[in-house]
Amino acid sequence: MLQSELQYLPELAKCRRRGHKLPPRTFTYGITIPRRDGGVPEAMCHGPEKERSSNPDYEFVRDYSALNKAALEAGMVNAKDQSRFRTVQDIKKKVFVRDVSHSKKTRKFDDDMIFGNANRPSTPIAEVLQNRFLNNWLDTMQNKQAALEKERADAANAFKGSYHTKSSLLRQAKIPVEPKPLWKMSKFANGENQVDSFRTETERRRAFSANSYDSIPRQGVYHTGIYNVPRTTVKT
């Protein structure tokens, strides 16, 4: 019970003791690394030659082509008989480990190859202090505005002059074409709207009529801005 901190109240004028007890003096800190080598006896003997003799450059694997041929010669035709024949008979073939078909292909790198992630480019402090990014953005916006104004001026000046007649203006005018309706599935082609902001068609017409009437004193291109109330001065 005394080992649990929740079982007793803190001491008067003392901080609460939190932590674990220290291990004994014989305790060894760190991670245990198991020894997988042979120790001193292996270091005294010829290790590389012994490893090379135990790990040759070739190995014996099962030769399925020879097994299939021997099974056919023995009269095994179906898959069940061939499987039984393979469980009884076994033919090995010598395959070199360094063979391309059995060994992993080593990837070759250039001598000047650099590994790792590319470093992040340093922040151009000089351009930041000179507000060059802001100036470039302002120049870009001014160029766009100038190009737009020039396009509008050219479009306005295209119809000026005595050489234009009504027939030429009508010939140059573009007939408004309704946009192509969006694609709709055939089974929903004749479907009606299930959600509507207005309950009846009369309320819809009243709402649009009130909106058009209220947009007269408003400012803006589409008359959706603030009310344009003329200022009057009262003389006293």
Short mmCIF file of the C-alpha atoms (twelve columns), coordinates in Angstrom:
data_MODEL
# 
_entry.id   MODEL 
# 
loop_
_atom_site.group_PDB 
_atom_site.id 
_atom_site.type_symbol 
_atom_site.label_atom_id 
_atom_site.label_alt_id 
_atom_site.label_comp_id 
_atom_site.label_asym_id 
_atom_site.label_seq_id 
_atom_site.Cartn_x 
_atom_site.Cartn_y 
_atom_site.Cartn_z 
_atom_site.pdbx_PDB_model_num 
ATOM 1   C CA . MET A 1   0.000   0.000   0.000   1 
ATOM 2   C CA . LEU A 2   2.852   2.394   0.817   1 
ATOM 3   C CA . GLN A 3   4.302   1.917   -2.657  1 
ATOM 4   C CA . SER A 4   1.258   3.525   -4.298  1 
ATOM 5   C CA . GLU A 5   1.268   7.316   -4.345  1 
ATOM 6   C CA . LEU A 6   -2.513  7.517   -4.445  1 
ATOM 7   C CA . GLN A 7   -2.958  5.777   -1.094  1 
ATOM 8   C CA . TYR A 8   -1.514  8.467   1.199   1 
ATOM 9   C CA . LEU A 9   -1.557  12.246  1.471   1 
ATOM 10  C CA . PRO A 10  1.488   14.383  0.645   1 
ATOM 11  C CA . GLU A 11  3.814   15.383  3.465   1 
ATOM 12  C CA . LEU A 12  3.473   18.822  5.004   1 
ATOM 13  C CA . ALA A 13  5.697   21.490  3.388   1 
ATOM 14  C CA . LYS A 14  7.319   18.895  1.143   1 
ATOM 15  C CA . CYS A 15  6.903   18.200  -2.520  1 
ATOM 16  C CA . ARG A 16  5.429   14.946  -3.657  1 
ATOM 17  C CA . ARG A 17  8.033   12.286  -4.337  1 
ATOM 18  C CA . ARG A 18  7.712   10.894  -7.807  1 
ATOM 19  C CA . GLY A 19  9.946   8.346   -9.468  1 
ATOM 20  C CA . HIS A 20  11.285  4.830   -9.147  1 
ATOM 21  C CA . LYS A 21  13.832  3.317   -6.857  1 
ATOM 22  C CA . LEU A 22  17.381  2.974   -8.097  1 
ATOM 23  C CA . PRO A 23  18.484  -0.519  -9.094  1 
ATOM 24  C CA . PRO A 24  21.122  -2.308  -7.006  1 
ATOM 25  C CA . ARG A 25  24.839  -1.660  -7.463  1 
ATOM 26  C CA . THR A 26  25.290  -4.857  -9.438  1 
ATOM 27  C CA . PHE A 27  22.858  -3.652  -12.103 1 
ATOM 28  C CA . THR A 28  24.384  -2.979  -15.539 1 
ATOM 29  C CA . TYR A 29  22.889  -0.206  -17.626 1 
ATOM 30  C CA . GLY A 30  22.555  -0.435  -21.390 1 
ATOM 31  C CA . ILE A 31  21.276  -2.848  -24.005 1 
ATOM 32  C CA . THR A 32  22.301  -6.481  -23.961 1 
ATOM 33  C CA . ILE A 33  24.122  -7.436  -27.148 1 
ATOM 34  C CA . PRO A 34  24.259  -11.215 -27.565 1 
ATOM 35  C CA . ARG A 35  27.496  -12.656 -28.878 1 
ATOM 36  C CA . ARG A 36  27.026  -14.524 -32.136 1 
ATOM 37  C CA . ASP A 37  30.664  -15.080 -33.037 1 
ATOM 38  C CA . GLY A 38  32.937  -17.860 -31.955 1 
ATOM 39  C CA . GLY A 39  34.987  -15.621 -29.703 1 
ATOM 40  C CA . VAL A 40  38.730  -16.146 -29.306 1 
ATOM 41  C CA . PRO A 41  38.823  -19.701 -30.790 1 
ATOM 42  C CA . GLU A 42  37.269  -18.480 -34.032 1 
ATOM 43  C CA . ALA A 43  39.647  -15.514 -34.172 1 
ATOM 44  C CA . MET A 44  42.662  -17.830 -33.777 1 
ATOM 45  C CA . CYS A 45  41.652  -20.110 -36.651 1 
ATOM 46  C CA . HIS A 46  41.335  -19.282 -40.364 1 
ATOM 47  C CA . GLY A 47  37.881  -17.763 -40.432 1 
ATOM 48  C CA . PRO A 48  37.558  -16.663 -44.079 1 
ATOM 49  C CA . GLU A 49  38.694  -20.002 -45.509 1 
ATOM 50  C CA . LYS A 50  36.353  -21.887 -43.203 1 
ATOM 51  C CA . GLU A 51  33.431  -19.677 -44.155 1 
ATOM 52  C CA . ARG A 52  34.215  -20.080 -47.825 1 
ATOM 53  C CA . SER A 53  34.327  -23.859 -47.552 1 
ATOM 54  C CA . SER A 54  31.009  -23.969 -45.677 1 
ATOM 55  C CA . ASN A 55  29.380  -21.489 -48.076 1 
ATOM 56  C CA . PRO A 56  30.328  -22.611 -51.594 1 
ATOM 57  C CA . ASP A 57  29.522  -20.717 -54.744 1 
ATOM 58  C CA . TYR A 58  26.927  -23.295 -55.799 1 
ATOM 59  C CA . GLU A 59  24.026  -25.179 -54.284 1 
ATOM 60  C CA . PHE A 60  21.849  -28.158 -55.172 1 
ATOM 61  C CA . VAL A 61  18.204  -27.447 -55.998 1 
ATOM 62  C CA . ARG A 62  15.385  -29.677 -57.186 1 
ATOM 63  C CA . ASP A 63  15.313  -30.290 -60.954 1 
ATOM 64  C CA . TYR A 64  11.633  -30.307 -61.906 1 
ATOM 65  C CA . SER A 65  12.350  -30.779 -65.609 1 
ATOM 66  C CA . ALA A 66  14.207  -34.022 -64.955 1 
ATOM 67  C CA . LEU A 67  11.482  -35.122 -62.526 1 
ATOM 68  C CA . ASN A 68  8.754   -34.563 -65.127 1 
ATOM 69  C CA . LYS A 69  10.754  -36.452 -67.742 1 
ATOM 70  C CA . ALA A 70  11.363  -39.374 -65.378 1 
ATOM 71  C CA . ALA A 71  7.674   -39.416 -64.404 1 
ATOM 72  C CA . LEU A 72  6.601   -39.665 -68.052 1 
ATOM 73  C CA . GLU A 73  9.100   -42.438 -68.671 1 
ATOM 74  C CA . ALA A 74  7.687   -44.287 -65.652 1 
ATOM 75  C CA . GLY A 75  4.125   -43.995 -67.049 1 
ATOM 76  C CA . MET A 76  2.833   -41.233 -64.775 1 
ATOM 77  C CA . VAL A 77  0.426   -39.226 -66.934 1 
ATOM 78  C CA . ASN A 78  -1.973  -37.322 -64.676 1 
ATOM 79  C CA . ALA A 79  -1.069  -34.731 -62.053 1 
ATOM 80  C CA . LYS A 80  -1.928  -36.959 -59.098 1 
ATOM 81  C CA . ASP A 81  0.490   -39.702 -60.176 1 
ATOM 82  C CA . GLN A 82  3.228   -37.150 -60.892 1 
ATOM 83  C CA . SER A 83  2.800   -35.639 -57.417 1 
ATOM 84  C CA . ARG A 84  3.182   -39.068 -55.847 1 
ATOM 85  C CA . PHE A 85  6.236   -39.722 -58.005 1 
ATOM 86  C CA . ARG A 86  7.844   -36.478 -56.805 1 
ATOM 87  C CA . THR A 87  7.289   -37.401 -53.167 1 
ATOM 88  C CA . VAL A 88  9.177   -40.662 -53.696 1 
ATOM 89  C CA . GLN A 89  11.838  -39.593 -56.192 1 
ATOM 90  C CA . ASP A 90  14.116  -36.576 -55.979 1 
ATOM 91  C CA . ILE A 91  16.565  -35.297 -58.585 1 
ATOM 92  C CA . LYS A 92  18.963  -32.471 -57.766 1 
ATOM 93  C CA . LYS A 93  20.866  -30.152 -60.049 1 
ATOM 94  C CA . LYS A 94  23.866  -28.001 -59.368 1 
ATOM 95  C CA . VAL A 95  23.162  -24.274 -59.586 1 
ATOM 96  C CA . PHE A 96  25.765  -21.612 -59.064 1 
ATOM 97  C CA . VAL A 97  24.776  -18.919 -56.594 1 
ATOM 98  C CA . ARG A 98  26.562  -16.307 -58.661 1 
ATOM 99  C CA . ASP A 99  24.332  -17.104 -61.588 1 
ATOM 100 C CA . VAL A 100 22.344  -14.139 -62.846 1 
ATOM 101 C CA . SER A 101 19.042  -16.013 -62.750 1 
ATOM 102 C CA . HIS A 102 19.426  -17.045 -59.075 1 
ATOM 103 C CA . SER A 103 21.416  -14.229 -57.514 1 
ATOM 104 C CA . LYS A 104 20.296  -10.692 -56.872 1 
ATOM 105 C CA . LYS A 105 21.373  -8.145  -59.403 1 
ATOM 106 C CA . THR A 106 23.748  -5.620  -57.918 1 
ATOM 107 C CA . ARG A 107 23.015  -2.058  -58.763 1 
ATOM 108 C CA . LYS A 108 25.921  0.015   -60.032 1 
ATOM 109 C CA . PHE A 109 26.268  3.667   -59.160 1 
ATOM 110 C CA . ASP A 110 28.461  6.333   -60.649 1 
ATOM 111 C CA . ASP A 111 31.574  7.513   -58.896 1 
ATOM 112 C CA . ASP A 112 30.122  10.989  -58.352 1 
ATOM 113 C CA . MET A 113 26.797  9.677   -57.001 1 
ATOM 114 C CA . ILE A 114 25.595  11.496  -53.871 1 
ATOM 115 C CA . PHE A 115 23.172  9.745   -51.537 1 
ATOM 116 C CA . GLY A 116 20.671  11.376  -49.215 1 
ATOM 117 C CA . ASN A 117 18.074  14.123  -49.411 1 
ATOM 118 C CA . ALA A 118 18.825  17.382  -51.132 1 
ATOM 119 C CA . ASN A 119 19.450  20.350  -48.880 1 
ATOM 120 C CA . ARG A 120 16.841  23.063  -48.738 1 
ATOM 121 C CA . PRO A 121 17.881  26.177  -50.673 1 
ATOM 122 C CA . SER A 122 18.787  29.123  -48.515 1 
ATOM 123 C CA . THR A 123 16.335  32.003  -48.202 1 
ATOM 124 C CA . PRO A 124 17.341  34.975  -50.391 1 
ATOM 125 C CA . ILE A 125 17.701  37.486  -47.562 1 
ATOM 126 C CA . ALA A 126 18.825  40.268  -49.900 1 
ATOM 127 C CA . GLU A 127 15.664  39.994  -51.987 1 
ATOM 128 C CA . VAL A 128 13.511  39.848  -48.860 1 
ATOM 129 C CA . LEU A 129 15.104  43.010  -47.426 1 
ATOM 130 C CA . GLN A 130 14.704  44.866  -50.720 1 
ATOM 131 C CA . ASN A 131 11.019  43.871  -51.013 1 
ATOM 132 C CA . ARG A 132 11.809  42.483  -54.424 1 
ATOM 133 C CA . PHE A 133 9.012   39.937  -54.257 1 
ATOM 134 C CA . LEU A 134 6.478   42.704  -53.589 1 
ATOM 135 C CA . ASN A 135 7.862   44.842  -56.400 1 
ATOM 136 C CA . ASN A 136 7.743   41.937  -58.840 1 
ATOM 137 C CA . TRP A 137 4.157   41.199  -57.866 1 
ATOM 138 C CA . LEU A 138 3.156   44.849  -58.277 1 
ATOM 139 C CA . ASP A 139 4.831   45.008  -61.695 1 
ATOM 140 C CA . THR A 140 3.026   41.862  -62.772 1 
ATOM 141 C CA . MET A 141 -0.354  43.189  -61.643 1 
ATOM 142 C CA . GLN A 142 0.260   46.554  -63.331 1 
ATOM 143 C CA . ASN A 143 1.176   44.839  -66.588 1 
ATOM 144 C CA . LYS A 144 -1.983  42.736  -66.431 1 
ATOM 145 C CA . GLN A 145 -4.103  45.817  -65.749 1 
ATOM 146 C CA . ALA A 146 -2.460  47.741  -68.600 1 
ATOM 147 C CA . ALA A 147 -3.013  44.845  -70.997 1 
ATOM 148 C CA . LEU A 148 -6.673  44.628  -69.949 1 
ATOM 149 C CA . GLU A 149 -7.219  48.369  -70.418 1 
ATOM 150 C CA . LYS A 150 -5.554  48.244  -73.825 1 
ATOM 151 C CA . GLU A 151 -7.779  45.377  -74.864 1 
ATOM 152 C CA . ARG A 152 -10.866 47.299  -73.771 1 
ATOM 153 C CA . ALA A 153 -9.700  50.428  -75.596 1 
ATOM 154 C CA . ASP A 154 -9.047  48.477  -78.788 1 
ATOM 155 C CA . ALA A 155 -12.479 46.883  -78.544 1 
ATOM 156 C CA . ALA A 156 -14.102 50.304  -78.035 1 
ATOM 157 C CA . ASN A 157 -12.168 51.940  -80.880 1 
ATOM 158 C CA . ALA A 158 -13.022 49.138  -83.264 1 
ATOM 159 C CA . PHE A 159 -16.550 50.505  -83.734 1 
ATOM 160 C CA . LYS A 160 -15.551 54.173  -84.068 1 
ATOM 161 C CA . GLY A 161 -15.366 55.898  -87.424 1 
ATOM 162 C CA . SER A 162 -17.628 56.910  -90.279 1 
ATOM 163 C CA . TYR A 163 -16.824 53.803  -92.326 1 
ATOM 164 C CA . HIS A 164 -19.011 51.610  -90.078 1 
ATOM 165 C CA . THR A 165 -22.649 51.256  -90.980 1 
ATOM 166 C CA . LYS A 166 -25.516 49.531  -89.270 1 
ATOM 167 C CA . SER A 167 -25.169 46.493  -91.507 1 
ATOM 168 C CA . SER A 168 -21.435 46.208  -90.725 1 
ATOM 169 C CA . LEU A 169 -22.112 46.546  -86.998 1 
ATOM 170 C CA . LEU A 170 -24.797 43.876  -87.191 1 
ATOM 171 C CA . ARG A 171 -22.438 41.668  -89.176 1 
ATOM 172 C CA . GLN A 172 -19.709 42.048  -86.539 1 
ATOM 173 C CA . ALA A 173 -22.076 41.555  -83.612 1 
ATOM 174 C CA . LYS A 174 -22.053 38.152  -81.980 1 
ATOM 175 C CA . ILE A 175 -25.372 36.435  -81.532 1 
ATOM 176 C CA . PRO A 176 -25.714 35.211  -77.947 1 
ATOM 177 C CA . VAL A 177 -25.897 31.451  -77.855 1 
ATOM 178 C CA . GLU A 178 -27.225 29.598  -74.886 1 
ATOM 179 C CA . PRO A 179 -24.642 27.307  -73.315 1 
ATOM 180 C CA . LYS A 180 -24.973 23.606  -73.867 1 
ATOM 181 C CA . PRO A 181 -26.872 21.989  -70.998 1 
ATOM 182 C CA . LEU A 182 -24.963 19.720  -68.687 1 
ATOM 183 C CA . TRP A 183 -25.069 15.994  -69.256 1 
ATOM 184 C CA . LYS A 184 -27.834 14.228  -67.401 1 
ATOM 185 C CA . MET A 185 -28.756 10.570  -67.171 1 
ATOM 186 C CA . SER A 186 -31.713 9.526   -69.294 1 
ATOM 187 C CA . LYS A 187 -33.748 8.335   -66.323 1 
ATOM 188 C CA . PHE A 188 -33.326 11.747  -64.638 1 
ATOM 189 C CA . ALA A 189 -33.975 13.814  -67.787 1 
ATOM 190 C CA . ASN A 190 -37.639 14.444  -66.965 1 
ATOM 191 C CA . GLY A 191 -37.175 14.604  -63.209 1 
ATOM 192 C CA . GLU A 192 -38.390 17.608  -61.257 1 
ATOM 193 C CA . ASN A 193 -36.578 19.503  -58.543 1 
ATOM 194 C CA . GLN A 194 -37.209 18.078  -55.103 1 
ATOM 195 C CA . VAL A 195 -35.823 21.075  -53.165 1 
ATOM 196 C CA . ASP A 196 -36.893 24.651  -53.893 1 
ATOM 197 C CA . SER A 197 -36.356 27.919  -52.029 1 
ATOM 198 C CA . PHE A 198 -39.902 29.089  -52.800 1 
ATOM 199 C CA . ARG A 199 -43.092 27.256  -52.050 1 
ATOM 200 C CA . THR A 200 -45.040 28.524  -55.068 1 
ATOM 201 C CA . GLU A 201 -44.283 30.205  -58.372 1 
ATOM 202 C CA . THR A 202 -46.093 33.345  -57.194 1 
ATOM 203 C CA . GLU A 203 -43.702 33.777  -54.285 1 
ATOM 204 C CA . ARG A 204 -40.777 33.325  -56.665 1 
ATOM 205 C CA . ARG A 205 -41.991 36.123  -58.953 1 
ATOM 206 C CA . ARG A 206 -42.605 38.391  -55.968 1 
ATOM 207 C CA . ALA A 207 -39.088 37.791  -54.641 1 
ATOM 208 C CA . PHE A 208 -37.426 38.545  -57.985 1 
ATOM 209 C CA . SER A 209 -39.612 41.614  -58.455 1 
ATOM 210 C CA . ALA A 210 -38.637 42.933  -55.018 1 
ATOM 211 C CA . ASN A 211 -34.971 42.252  -55.746 1 
ATOM 212 C CA . SER A 212 -35.047 44.134  -59.040 1 
ATOM 213 C CA . TYR A 213 -36.925 47.031  -57.430 1 
ATOM 214 C CA . ASP A 214 -34.441 47.196  -54.532 1 
ATOM 215 C CA . SER A 215 -31.411 47.138  -56.861 1 
ATOM 216 C CA . ILE A 216 -32.250 50.527  -58.394 1 
ATOM 217 C CA . PRO A 217 -30.668 52.743  -55.681 1 
ATOM 218 C CA . ARG A 218 -27.750 50.382  -55.074 1 
ATOM 219 C CA . GLN A 219 -24.225 50.940  -56.364 1 
ATOM 220 C CA . GLY A 220 -22.120 48.587  -58.439 1 
ATOM 221 C CA . VAL A 221 -22.194 46.994  -61.865 1 
ATOM 222 C CA . TYR A 222 -24.881 44.512  -60.894 1 
ATOM 223 C CA . HIS A 223 -26.574 46.910  -58.429 1 
ATOM 224 C CA . THR A 224 -25.798 44.763  -55.415 1 
ATOM 225 C CA . GLY A 225 -23.704 47.256  -53.447 1 
ATOM 226 C CA . ILE A 226 -24.551 49.831  -50.835 1 
ATOM 227 C CA . TYR A 227 -27.407 52.282  -51.259 1 
ATOM 228 C CA . ASN A 228 -26.561 55.372  -53.264 1 
ATOM 229 C CA . VAL A 229 -28.157 58.004  -51.050 1 
ATOM 230 C CA . PRO A 230 -27.463 61.586  -52.186 1 
ATOM 231 C CA . ARG A 231 -26.046 63.844  -49.524 1 
ATOM 232 C CA . THR A 232 -28.000 66.991  -48.768 1 
ATOM 233 C CA . THR A 233 -26.826 70.002  -46.854 1 
ATOM 234 C CA . VAL A 234 -29.207 71.923  -44.636 1 
ATOM 235 C CA . LYS A 235 -28.679 75.665  -44.609 1 
ATOM 236 C CA . THR A 236 -29.242 77.374  -41.299 1 
# 
